Coordinates of C-alpha atoms in Angstrom, one line a residue:
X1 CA -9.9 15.3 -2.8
X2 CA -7.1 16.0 -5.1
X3 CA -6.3 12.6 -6.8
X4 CA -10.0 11.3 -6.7
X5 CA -12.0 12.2 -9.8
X6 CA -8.6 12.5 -11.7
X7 CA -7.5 9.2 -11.4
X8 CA -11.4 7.8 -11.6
X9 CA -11.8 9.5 -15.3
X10 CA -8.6 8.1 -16.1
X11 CA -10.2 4.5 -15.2
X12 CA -13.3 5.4 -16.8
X13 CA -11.7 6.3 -20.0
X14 CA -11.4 2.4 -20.8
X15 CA -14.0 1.2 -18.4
X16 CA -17.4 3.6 -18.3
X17 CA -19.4 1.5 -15.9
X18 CA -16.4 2.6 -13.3
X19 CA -17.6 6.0 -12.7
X20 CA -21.0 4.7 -11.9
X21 CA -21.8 3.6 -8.9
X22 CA -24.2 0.5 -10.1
X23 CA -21.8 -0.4 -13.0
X24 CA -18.7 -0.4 -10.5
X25 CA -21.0 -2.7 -8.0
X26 CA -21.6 -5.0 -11.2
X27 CA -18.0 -5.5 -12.2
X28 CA -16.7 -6.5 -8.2
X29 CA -19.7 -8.7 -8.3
X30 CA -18.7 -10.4 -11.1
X31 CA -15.2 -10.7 -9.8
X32 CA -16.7 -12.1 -6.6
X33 CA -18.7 -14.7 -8.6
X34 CA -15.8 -15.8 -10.5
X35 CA -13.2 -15.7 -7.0
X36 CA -15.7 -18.2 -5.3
X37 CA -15.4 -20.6 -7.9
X38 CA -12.2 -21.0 -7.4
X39 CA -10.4 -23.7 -5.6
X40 CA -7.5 -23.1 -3.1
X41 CA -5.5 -25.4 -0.7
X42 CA -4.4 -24.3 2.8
X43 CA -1.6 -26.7 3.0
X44 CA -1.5 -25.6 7.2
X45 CA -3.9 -25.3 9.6
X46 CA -2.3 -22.8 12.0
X47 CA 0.6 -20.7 11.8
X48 CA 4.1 -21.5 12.6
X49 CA 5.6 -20.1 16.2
X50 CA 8.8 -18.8 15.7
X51 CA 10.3 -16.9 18.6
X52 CA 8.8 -14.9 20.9
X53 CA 7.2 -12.2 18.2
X54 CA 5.0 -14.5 16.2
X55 CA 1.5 -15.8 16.8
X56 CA -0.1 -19.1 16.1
X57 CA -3.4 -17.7 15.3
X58 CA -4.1 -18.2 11.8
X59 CA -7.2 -16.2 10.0
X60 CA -8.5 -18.5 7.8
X61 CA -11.3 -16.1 6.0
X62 CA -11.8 -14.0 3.4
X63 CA -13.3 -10.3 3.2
X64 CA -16.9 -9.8 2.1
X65 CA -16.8 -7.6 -1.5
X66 CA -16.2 -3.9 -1.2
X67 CA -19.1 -2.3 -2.6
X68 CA -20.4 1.0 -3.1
X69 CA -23.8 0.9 -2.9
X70 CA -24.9 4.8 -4.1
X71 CA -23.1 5.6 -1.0
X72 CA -20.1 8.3 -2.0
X73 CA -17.3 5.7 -0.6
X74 CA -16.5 2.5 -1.0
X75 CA -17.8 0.2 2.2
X76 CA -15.3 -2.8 3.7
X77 CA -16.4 -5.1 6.2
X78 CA -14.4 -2.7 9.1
X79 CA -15.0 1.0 7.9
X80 CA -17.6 1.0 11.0
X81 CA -15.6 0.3 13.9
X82 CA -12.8 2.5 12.2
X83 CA -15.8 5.3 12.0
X84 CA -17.2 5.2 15.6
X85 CA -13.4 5.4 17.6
X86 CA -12.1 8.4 14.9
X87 CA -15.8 10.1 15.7
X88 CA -15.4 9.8 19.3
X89 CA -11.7 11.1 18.7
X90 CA -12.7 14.2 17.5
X91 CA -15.8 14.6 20.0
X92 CA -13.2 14.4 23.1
X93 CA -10.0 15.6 21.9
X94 CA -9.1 18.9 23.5
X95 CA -8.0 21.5 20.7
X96 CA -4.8 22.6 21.1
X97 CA -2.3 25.0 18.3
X98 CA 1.4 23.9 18.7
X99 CA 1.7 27.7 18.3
X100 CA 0.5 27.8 21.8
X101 CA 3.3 25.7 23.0
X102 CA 6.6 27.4 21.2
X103 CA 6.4 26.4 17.6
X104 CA 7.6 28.9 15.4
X105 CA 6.7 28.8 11.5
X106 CA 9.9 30.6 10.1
X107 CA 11.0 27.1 8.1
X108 CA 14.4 27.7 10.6
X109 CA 13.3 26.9 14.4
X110 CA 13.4 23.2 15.7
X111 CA 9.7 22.8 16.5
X112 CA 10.4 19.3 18.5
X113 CA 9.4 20.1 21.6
X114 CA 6.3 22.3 21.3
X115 CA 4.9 19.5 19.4
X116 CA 5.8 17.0 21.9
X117 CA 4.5 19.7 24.3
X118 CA 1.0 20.0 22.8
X119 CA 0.8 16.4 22.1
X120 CA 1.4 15.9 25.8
X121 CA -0.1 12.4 26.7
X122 CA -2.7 12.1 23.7
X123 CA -6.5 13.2 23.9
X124 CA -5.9 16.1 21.6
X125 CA -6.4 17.5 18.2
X126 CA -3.6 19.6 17.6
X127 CA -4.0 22.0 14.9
X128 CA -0.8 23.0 12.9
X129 CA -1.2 26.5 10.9
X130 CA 0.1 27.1 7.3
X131 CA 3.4 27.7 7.3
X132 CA 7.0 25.4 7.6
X133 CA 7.7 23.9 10.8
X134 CA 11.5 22.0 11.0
X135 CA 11.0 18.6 13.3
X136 CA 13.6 15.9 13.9
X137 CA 10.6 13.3 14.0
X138 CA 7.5 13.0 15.8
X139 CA 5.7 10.3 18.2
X140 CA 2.8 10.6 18.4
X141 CA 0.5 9.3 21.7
X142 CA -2.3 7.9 21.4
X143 CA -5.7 9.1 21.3
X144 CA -4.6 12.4 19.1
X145 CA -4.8 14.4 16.1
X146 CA -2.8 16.3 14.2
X147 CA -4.4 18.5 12.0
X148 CA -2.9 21.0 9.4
X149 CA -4.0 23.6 6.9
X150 CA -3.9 21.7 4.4
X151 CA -0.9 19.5 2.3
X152 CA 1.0 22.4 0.7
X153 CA 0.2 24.8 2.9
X154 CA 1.4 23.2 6.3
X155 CA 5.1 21.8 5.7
X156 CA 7.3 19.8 8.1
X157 CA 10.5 19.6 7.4
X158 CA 13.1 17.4 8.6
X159 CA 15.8 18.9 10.3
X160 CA 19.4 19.3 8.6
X161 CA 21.2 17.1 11.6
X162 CA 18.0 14.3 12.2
X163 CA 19.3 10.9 12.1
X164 CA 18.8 8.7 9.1
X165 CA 17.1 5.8 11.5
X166 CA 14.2 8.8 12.1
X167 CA 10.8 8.6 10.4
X168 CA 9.2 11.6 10.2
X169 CA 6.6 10.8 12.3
X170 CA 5.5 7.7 14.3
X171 CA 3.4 6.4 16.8
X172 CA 4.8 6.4 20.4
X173 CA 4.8 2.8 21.4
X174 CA 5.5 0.1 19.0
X175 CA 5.1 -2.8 21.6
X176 CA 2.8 -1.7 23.6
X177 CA 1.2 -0.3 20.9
X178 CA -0.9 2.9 20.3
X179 CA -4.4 3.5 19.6
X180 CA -6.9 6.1 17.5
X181 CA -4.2 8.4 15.4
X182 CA -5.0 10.9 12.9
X183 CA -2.9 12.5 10.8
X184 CA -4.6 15.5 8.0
X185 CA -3.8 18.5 5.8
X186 CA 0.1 18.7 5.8
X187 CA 2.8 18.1 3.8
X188 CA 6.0 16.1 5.5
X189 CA 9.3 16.2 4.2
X190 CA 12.1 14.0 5.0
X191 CA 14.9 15.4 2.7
X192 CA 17.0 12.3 1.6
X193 CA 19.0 14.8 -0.1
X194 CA 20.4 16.0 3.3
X195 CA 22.7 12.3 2.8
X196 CA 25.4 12.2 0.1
X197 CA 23.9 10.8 -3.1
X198 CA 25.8 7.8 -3.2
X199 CA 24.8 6.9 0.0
X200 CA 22.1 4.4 0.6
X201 CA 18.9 6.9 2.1
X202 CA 18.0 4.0 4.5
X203 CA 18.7 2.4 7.7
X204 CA 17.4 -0.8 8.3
X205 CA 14.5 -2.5 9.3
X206 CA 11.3 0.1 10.1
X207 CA 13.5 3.1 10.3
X208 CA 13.6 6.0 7.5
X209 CA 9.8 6.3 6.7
X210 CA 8.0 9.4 6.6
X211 CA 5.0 7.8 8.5
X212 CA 5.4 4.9 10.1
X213 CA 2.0 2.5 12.1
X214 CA 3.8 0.3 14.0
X215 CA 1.5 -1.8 16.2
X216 CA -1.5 1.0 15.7
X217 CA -5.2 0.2 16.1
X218 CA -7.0 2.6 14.6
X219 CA -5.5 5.2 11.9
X220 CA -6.3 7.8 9.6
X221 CA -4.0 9.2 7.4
X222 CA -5.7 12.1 4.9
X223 CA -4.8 14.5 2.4
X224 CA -1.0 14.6 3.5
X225 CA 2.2 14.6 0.7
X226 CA 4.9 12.8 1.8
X227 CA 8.2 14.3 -0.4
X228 CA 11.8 12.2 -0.7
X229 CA 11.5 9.6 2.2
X230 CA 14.1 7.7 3.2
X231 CA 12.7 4.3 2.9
X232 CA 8.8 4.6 2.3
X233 CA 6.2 7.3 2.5
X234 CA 3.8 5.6 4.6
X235 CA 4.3 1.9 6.3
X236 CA 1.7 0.1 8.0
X237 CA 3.9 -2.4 9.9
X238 CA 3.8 -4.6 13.1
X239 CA 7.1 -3.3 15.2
X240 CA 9.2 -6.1 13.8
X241 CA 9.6 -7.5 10.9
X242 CA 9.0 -11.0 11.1
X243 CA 11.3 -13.1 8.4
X244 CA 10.9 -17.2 10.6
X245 CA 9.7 -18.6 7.7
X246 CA 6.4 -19.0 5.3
X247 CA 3.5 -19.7 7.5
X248 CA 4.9 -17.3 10.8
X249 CA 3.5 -14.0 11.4
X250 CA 4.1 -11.5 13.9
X251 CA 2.1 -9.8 16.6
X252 CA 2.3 -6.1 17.2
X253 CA 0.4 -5.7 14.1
X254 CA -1.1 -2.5 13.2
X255 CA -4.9 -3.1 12.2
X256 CA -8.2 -0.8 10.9
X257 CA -5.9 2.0 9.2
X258 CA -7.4 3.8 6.5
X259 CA -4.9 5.9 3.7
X260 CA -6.8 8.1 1.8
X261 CA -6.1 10.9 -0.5
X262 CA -2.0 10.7 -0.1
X263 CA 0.6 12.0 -2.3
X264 CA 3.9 10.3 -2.0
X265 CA 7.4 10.9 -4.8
X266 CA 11.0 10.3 -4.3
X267 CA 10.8 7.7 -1.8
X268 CA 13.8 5.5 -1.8
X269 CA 11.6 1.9 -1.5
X270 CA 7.8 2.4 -1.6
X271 CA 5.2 4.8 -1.4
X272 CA 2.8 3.1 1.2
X273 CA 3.5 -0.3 2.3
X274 CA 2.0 -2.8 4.5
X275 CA 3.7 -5.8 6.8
X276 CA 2.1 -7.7 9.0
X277 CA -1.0 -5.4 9.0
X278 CA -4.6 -6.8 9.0
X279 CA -7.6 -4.6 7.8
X280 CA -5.8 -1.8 5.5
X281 CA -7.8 0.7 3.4
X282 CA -6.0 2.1 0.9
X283 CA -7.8 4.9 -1.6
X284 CA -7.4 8.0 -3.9
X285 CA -3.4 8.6 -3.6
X286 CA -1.1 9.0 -6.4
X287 CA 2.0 7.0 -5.7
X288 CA 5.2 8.2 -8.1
X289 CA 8.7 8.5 -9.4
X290 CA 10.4 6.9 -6.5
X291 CA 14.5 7.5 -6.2
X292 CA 15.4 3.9 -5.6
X293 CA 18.2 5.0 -2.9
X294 CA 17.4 2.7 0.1
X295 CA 18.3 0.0 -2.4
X296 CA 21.7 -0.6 -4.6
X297 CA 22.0 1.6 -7.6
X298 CA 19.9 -0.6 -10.6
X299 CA 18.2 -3.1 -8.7
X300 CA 15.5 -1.1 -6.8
X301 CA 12.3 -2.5 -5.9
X302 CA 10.2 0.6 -5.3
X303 CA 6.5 -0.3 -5.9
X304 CA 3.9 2.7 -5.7
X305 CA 1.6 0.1 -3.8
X306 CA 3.0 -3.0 -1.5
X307 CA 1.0 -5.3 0.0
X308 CA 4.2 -7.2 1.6
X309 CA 4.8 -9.9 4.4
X310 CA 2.1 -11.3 5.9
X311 CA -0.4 -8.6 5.2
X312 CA -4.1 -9.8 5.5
X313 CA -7.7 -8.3 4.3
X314 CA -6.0 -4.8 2.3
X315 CA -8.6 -2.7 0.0
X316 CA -7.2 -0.9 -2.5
X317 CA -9.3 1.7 -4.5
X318 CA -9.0 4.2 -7.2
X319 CA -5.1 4.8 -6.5
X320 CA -2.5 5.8 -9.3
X321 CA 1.2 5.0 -9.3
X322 CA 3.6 6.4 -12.0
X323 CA 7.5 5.4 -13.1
X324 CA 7.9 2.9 -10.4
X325 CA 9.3 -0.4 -10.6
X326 CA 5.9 -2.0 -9.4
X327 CA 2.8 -0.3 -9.9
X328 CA 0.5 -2.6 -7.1
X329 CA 2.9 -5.1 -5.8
X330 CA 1.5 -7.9 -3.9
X331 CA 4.1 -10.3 -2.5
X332 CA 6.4 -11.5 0.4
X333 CA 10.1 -12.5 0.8
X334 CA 10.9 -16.1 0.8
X335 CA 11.9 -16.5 4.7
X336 CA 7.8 -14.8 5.2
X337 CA 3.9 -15.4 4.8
X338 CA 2.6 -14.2 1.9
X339 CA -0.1 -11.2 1.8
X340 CA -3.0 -13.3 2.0
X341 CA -7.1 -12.0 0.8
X342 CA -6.1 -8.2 -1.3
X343 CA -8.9 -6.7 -3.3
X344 CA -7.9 -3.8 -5.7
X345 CA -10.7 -1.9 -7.2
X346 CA -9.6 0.4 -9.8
X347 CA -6.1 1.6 -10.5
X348 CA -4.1 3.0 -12.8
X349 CA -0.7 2.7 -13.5
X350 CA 1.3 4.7 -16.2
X351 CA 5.0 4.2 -16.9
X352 CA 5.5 1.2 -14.2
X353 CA 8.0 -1.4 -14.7
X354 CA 5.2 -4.0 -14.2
X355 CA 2.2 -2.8 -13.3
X356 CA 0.8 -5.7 -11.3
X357 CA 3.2 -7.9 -10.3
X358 CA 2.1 -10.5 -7.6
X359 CA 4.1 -13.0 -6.5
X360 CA 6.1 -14.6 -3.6
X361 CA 10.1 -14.9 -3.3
X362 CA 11.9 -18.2 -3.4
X363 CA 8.1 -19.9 -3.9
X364 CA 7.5 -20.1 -7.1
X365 CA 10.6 -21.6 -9.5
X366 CA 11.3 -25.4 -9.6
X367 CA 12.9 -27.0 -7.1
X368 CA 11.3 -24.3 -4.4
X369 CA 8.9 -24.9 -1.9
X370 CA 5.3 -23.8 -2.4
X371 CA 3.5 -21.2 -0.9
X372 CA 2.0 -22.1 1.8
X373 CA -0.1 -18.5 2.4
X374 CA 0.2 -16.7 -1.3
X375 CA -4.1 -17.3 -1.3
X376 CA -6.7 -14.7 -2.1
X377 CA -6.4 -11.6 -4.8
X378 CA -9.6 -10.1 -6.2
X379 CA -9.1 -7.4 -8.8
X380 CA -11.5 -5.2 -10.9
X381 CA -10.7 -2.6 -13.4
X382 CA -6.9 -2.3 -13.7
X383 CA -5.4 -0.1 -16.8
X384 CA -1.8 -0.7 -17.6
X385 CA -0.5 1.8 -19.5
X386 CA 2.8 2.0 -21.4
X387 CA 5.0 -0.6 -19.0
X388 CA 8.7 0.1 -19.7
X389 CA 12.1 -0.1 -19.1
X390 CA 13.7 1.3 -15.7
X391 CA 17.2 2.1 -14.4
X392 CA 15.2 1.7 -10.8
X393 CA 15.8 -2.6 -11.5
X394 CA 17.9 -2.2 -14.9
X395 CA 17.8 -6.1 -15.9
X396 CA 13.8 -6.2 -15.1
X397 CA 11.6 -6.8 -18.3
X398 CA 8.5 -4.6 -18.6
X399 CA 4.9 -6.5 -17.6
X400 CA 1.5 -5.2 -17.7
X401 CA 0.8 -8.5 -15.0
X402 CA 2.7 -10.9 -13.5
X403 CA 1.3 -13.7 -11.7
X404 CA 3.6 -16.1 -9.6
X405 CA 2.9 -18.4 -7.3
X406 CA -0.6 -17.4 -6.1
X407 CA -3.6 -19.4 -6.2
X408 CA -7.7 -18.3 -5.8
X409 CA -6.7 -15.4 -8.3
X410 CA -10.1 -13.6 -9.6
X411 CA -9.0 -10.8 -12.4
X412 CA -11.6 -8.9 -14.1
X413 CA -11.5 -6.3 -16.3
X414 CA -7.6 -5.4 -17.3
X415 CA -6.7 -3.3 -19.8
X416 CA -3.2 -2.5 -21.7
X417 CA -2.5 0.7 -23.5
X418 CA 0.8 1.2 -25.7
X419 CA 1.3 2.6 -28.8
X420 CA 5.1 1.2 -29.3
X421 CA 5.0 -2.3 -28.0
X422 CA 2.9 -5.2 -27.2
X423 CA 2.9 -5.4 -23.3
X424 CA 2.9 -8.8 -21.6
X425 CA 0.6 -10.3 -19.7
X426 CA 2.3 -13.5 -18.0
X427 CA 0.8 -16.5 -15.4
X428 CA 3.4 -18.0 -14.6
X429 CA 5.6 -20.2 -12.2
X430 CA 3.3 -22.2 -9.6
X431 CA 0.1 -19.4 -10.1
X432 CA -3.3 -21.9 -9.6
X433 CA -6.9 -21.8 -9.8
X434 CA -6.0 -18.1 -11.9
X435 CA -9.7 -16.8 -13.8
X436 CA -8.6 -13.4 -16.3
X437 CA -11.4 -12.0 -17.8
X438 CA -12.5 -9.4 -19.7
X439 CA -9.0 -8.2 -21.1
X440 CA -8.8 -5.2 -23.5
X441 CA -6.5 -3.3 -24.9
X442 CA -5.8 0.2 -26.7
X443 CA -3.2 0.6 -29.4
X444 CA -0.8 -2.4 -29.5
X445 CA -2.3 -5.7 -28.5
X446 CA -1.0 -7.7 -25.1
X447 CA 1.1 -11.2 -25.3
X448 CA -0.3 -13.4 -23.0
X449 CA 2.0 -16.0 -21.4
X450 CA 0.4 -19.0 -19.3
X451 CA 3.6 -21.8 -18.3
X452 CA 3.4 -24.8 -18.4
X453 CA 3.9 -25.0 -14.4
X454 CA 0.6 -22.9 -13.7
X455 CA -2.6 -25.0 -12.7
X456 CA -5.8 -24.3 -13.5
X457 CA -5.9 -20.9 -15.4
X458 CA -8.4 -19.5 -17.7
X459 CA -8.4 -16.3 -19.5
X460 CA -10.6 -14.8 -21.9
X461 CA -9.4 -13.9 -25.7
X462 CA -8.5 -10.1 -26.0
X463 CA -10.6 -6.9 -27.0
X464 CA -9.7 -4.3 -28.6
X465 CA -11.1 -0.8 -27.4
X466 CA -12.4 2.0 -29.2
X467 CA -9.9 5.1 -29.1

């Protein structure tokens, strides 16, 4: 894996019991202790209807702890069922090379329709050699593989004339929805450049990604780079995006998809993103120096990580994000649920606006409404290095952590590192039943910043580290 004992050394510089498997059991314990002391209201008992593409069904629980357990991975409540359908995948896929079906690796042919071709109705594993193949976007069936040499070596280009509304690739059936999809070993890129640069590098709504789950059960993307997409890199999404309010939801969720060992840069929103998603696994990608274009020039929103609208039960472990706006951002707009029950375990963020920054829109100031789903974030090991000013959101100030509006907030472990300035660490506007623990820092000591509007917060005085 390319990002994996990188971005865990970097963690273990400040926190040594991270890089071992007991000490890294330890410190989510001890986050788990402290998250089930904490209160929380659920102010509903079932989830708004709003129109024909939301569900009443409200899940009420939270995940077990992600723990390691000597095992080389992390293990979430899910990973089995995930493990058995991508297994039997591979077992009855018929092997296939797009080669075999017209695809020509001269970085100049439109490779379309062999790949449609060889991904016929699903139940293969299509294998993609090194080399540049030009596509004007994929769907992929269900049931089917697509397998490359390698990110770097296998490169899929987007074609000079493909719409801007195209991702890259996508499942086939957003309604009706698509099972057991795996995408490995390739690098996709979209080109925003082919658009003018003052031209927004986004349509609207799902449109624009590289990858885009929309409605997928079962999902594996692995070791793929995803260079200058339009909107995100990678989105885990239902097929619409449901905006009838705090406490709706939508169906056609995607659910049990795992991102591992992802590379994503230049996107013009975020690097991976979830909405609407239950059961996400998130690990070992490096999320950086998005363009910002899918949004007006200086007030960009482009997190490495988003855990957005009405996103429930996401891991995210031993991920690093660089010079984005957000680092992890874990939040909803106003007019949608909040992403409810997120664990992070381990990450690192260098040269992000603000780091962390969890929150929900339009639920948090006086006079709003409060949250009636911003419930659930469990944290362990975070470094939050140099936050700083970005012409991605020009008039944002920089944050090592921001918490708004969220309650049953369990932080442990968090550590600042700046030479220059003292970062900030602010609880803030509505946050409840908030337990910070265990904060460090290297160079220039953190301000910490609890308003008078918060409920219920505790956090431990500061340490300083050992260079």
């Amino acid at each position: 894996m390319k990002f994996k004992n990188d971005t865990k050394n970097k963690i273990g510089h400040f926190f040594p019991a991270y890089v071992d498997a007991e000490g890294l059991d330890a410190g989510i314990l001890e986050t788990e202790r402290a998250f089930l002391a904490l209160p929380f209201t659920r102010e509903i008992e079932k989830m708004r209807t709003w129109k024909w593409h939301t569900t009443g069904k409200l899940d009420n629980t939270f995940m077990r702890p992600a723990l390691i357990k000597k095992r080389p991975l992390l293990e979430v409540d899910w990973q089995p069922l995930l493990f058995a359908e991508l297994g039997k995948l591979r077992g009855e896929a018929v092997q296939v090379s797009v080669l075999d079906f017209g695809a020509v690796a001269d970085g100049k042919t439109d490779c379309t329709g062999a790949f449609v071709r060889a991904m016929g109705q699903g139940g293969r594993s299509v294998r993609i050699p090194e080399g540049e193949f030009i596509i004007t976007g994929l769907k992929v069936p269900s049931h089917t593989e697509l397998i490359g040499a390698g990110s770097g070596k296998t490169i899929l280009r987007m074609h000079d004339f493909a719409a801007k509304s195209r991702q890259g690739i996508r499942n086939r059936n957003c309604f009706t929805g698509n099972k057991s999809i795996r995408l490995e070993g390739f690098t996709l890129d979209w080109r925003a450049e082919r658009f003018p640069e003052k031209e927004k590098s986004a349509a609207r709504g799902i449109r624009s990604s590289g990858i885009a789950f929309c409605n997928v059960m079962f999902g594996l993307v692995r070791d793929v780079c995803v260079q200058n997409p339009g909107l995100h890199g990678i989105d885990v999404t239902s097929a619409y995006y449901s905006y009838g309010g705090d406490g709706t939801t939508s169906r056609f969720r995607s659910r049990y998809v795992w991102i591992d060992d992802v590379e994503v840069y230049g996107f013009g929103d975020d690097g991976v993103t979830t909405h609407h998603s239950d059961y996400v696994y998130i690990t070992h990608s490096y999320l950086h120096n998005p363009s910002g274009r899918a949004h007006k020039k200086g007030a960009s929103n482009s997190n490495g990580i988003e855990v957005d609208d009405g996103s429930r039960h996401v891991v995210l472990h031993n991920n690093r994000t660089e010079n984005c706006f957000g680092g992890v951002e874990i939040k909803a707009h106003e007019t949608s649920s909040a992403a409810y029950d997120t664990q992070i375990i381990g990450h690192y963020s260098r040269g992000d606006n603000r780091a962390y920054n969890f929150r929900h829109i339009g639920h948090h100031k006086e006079g709003d409404a409060n949250s009636l789903t911003a419930i659930g974030i469990r944290a362990t090991f975070l470094v939050a290095e140099e936050p700083r000013k970005t012409p991605l959101y020009a008039e944002s100030r920089p944050r090592a952590l921001v918490v708004s509006a969220y309650q049953r907030v369990a932080l442990n472990y968090v550590c600042t590192v700046s030479e220059t300035k003292a970062p900030v660490i602010a609880v803030q506007y509505r946050a409840r039943a908030v337990d910070l623990q265990h904060i460090s820092h290297s160079g220039v000591a953190p301000r910490i910043k609890i308003s008078q509007d918060t409920q219920s917060v505790r956090v431990s005085p500061v340490d300083e580290r050992s260079p």
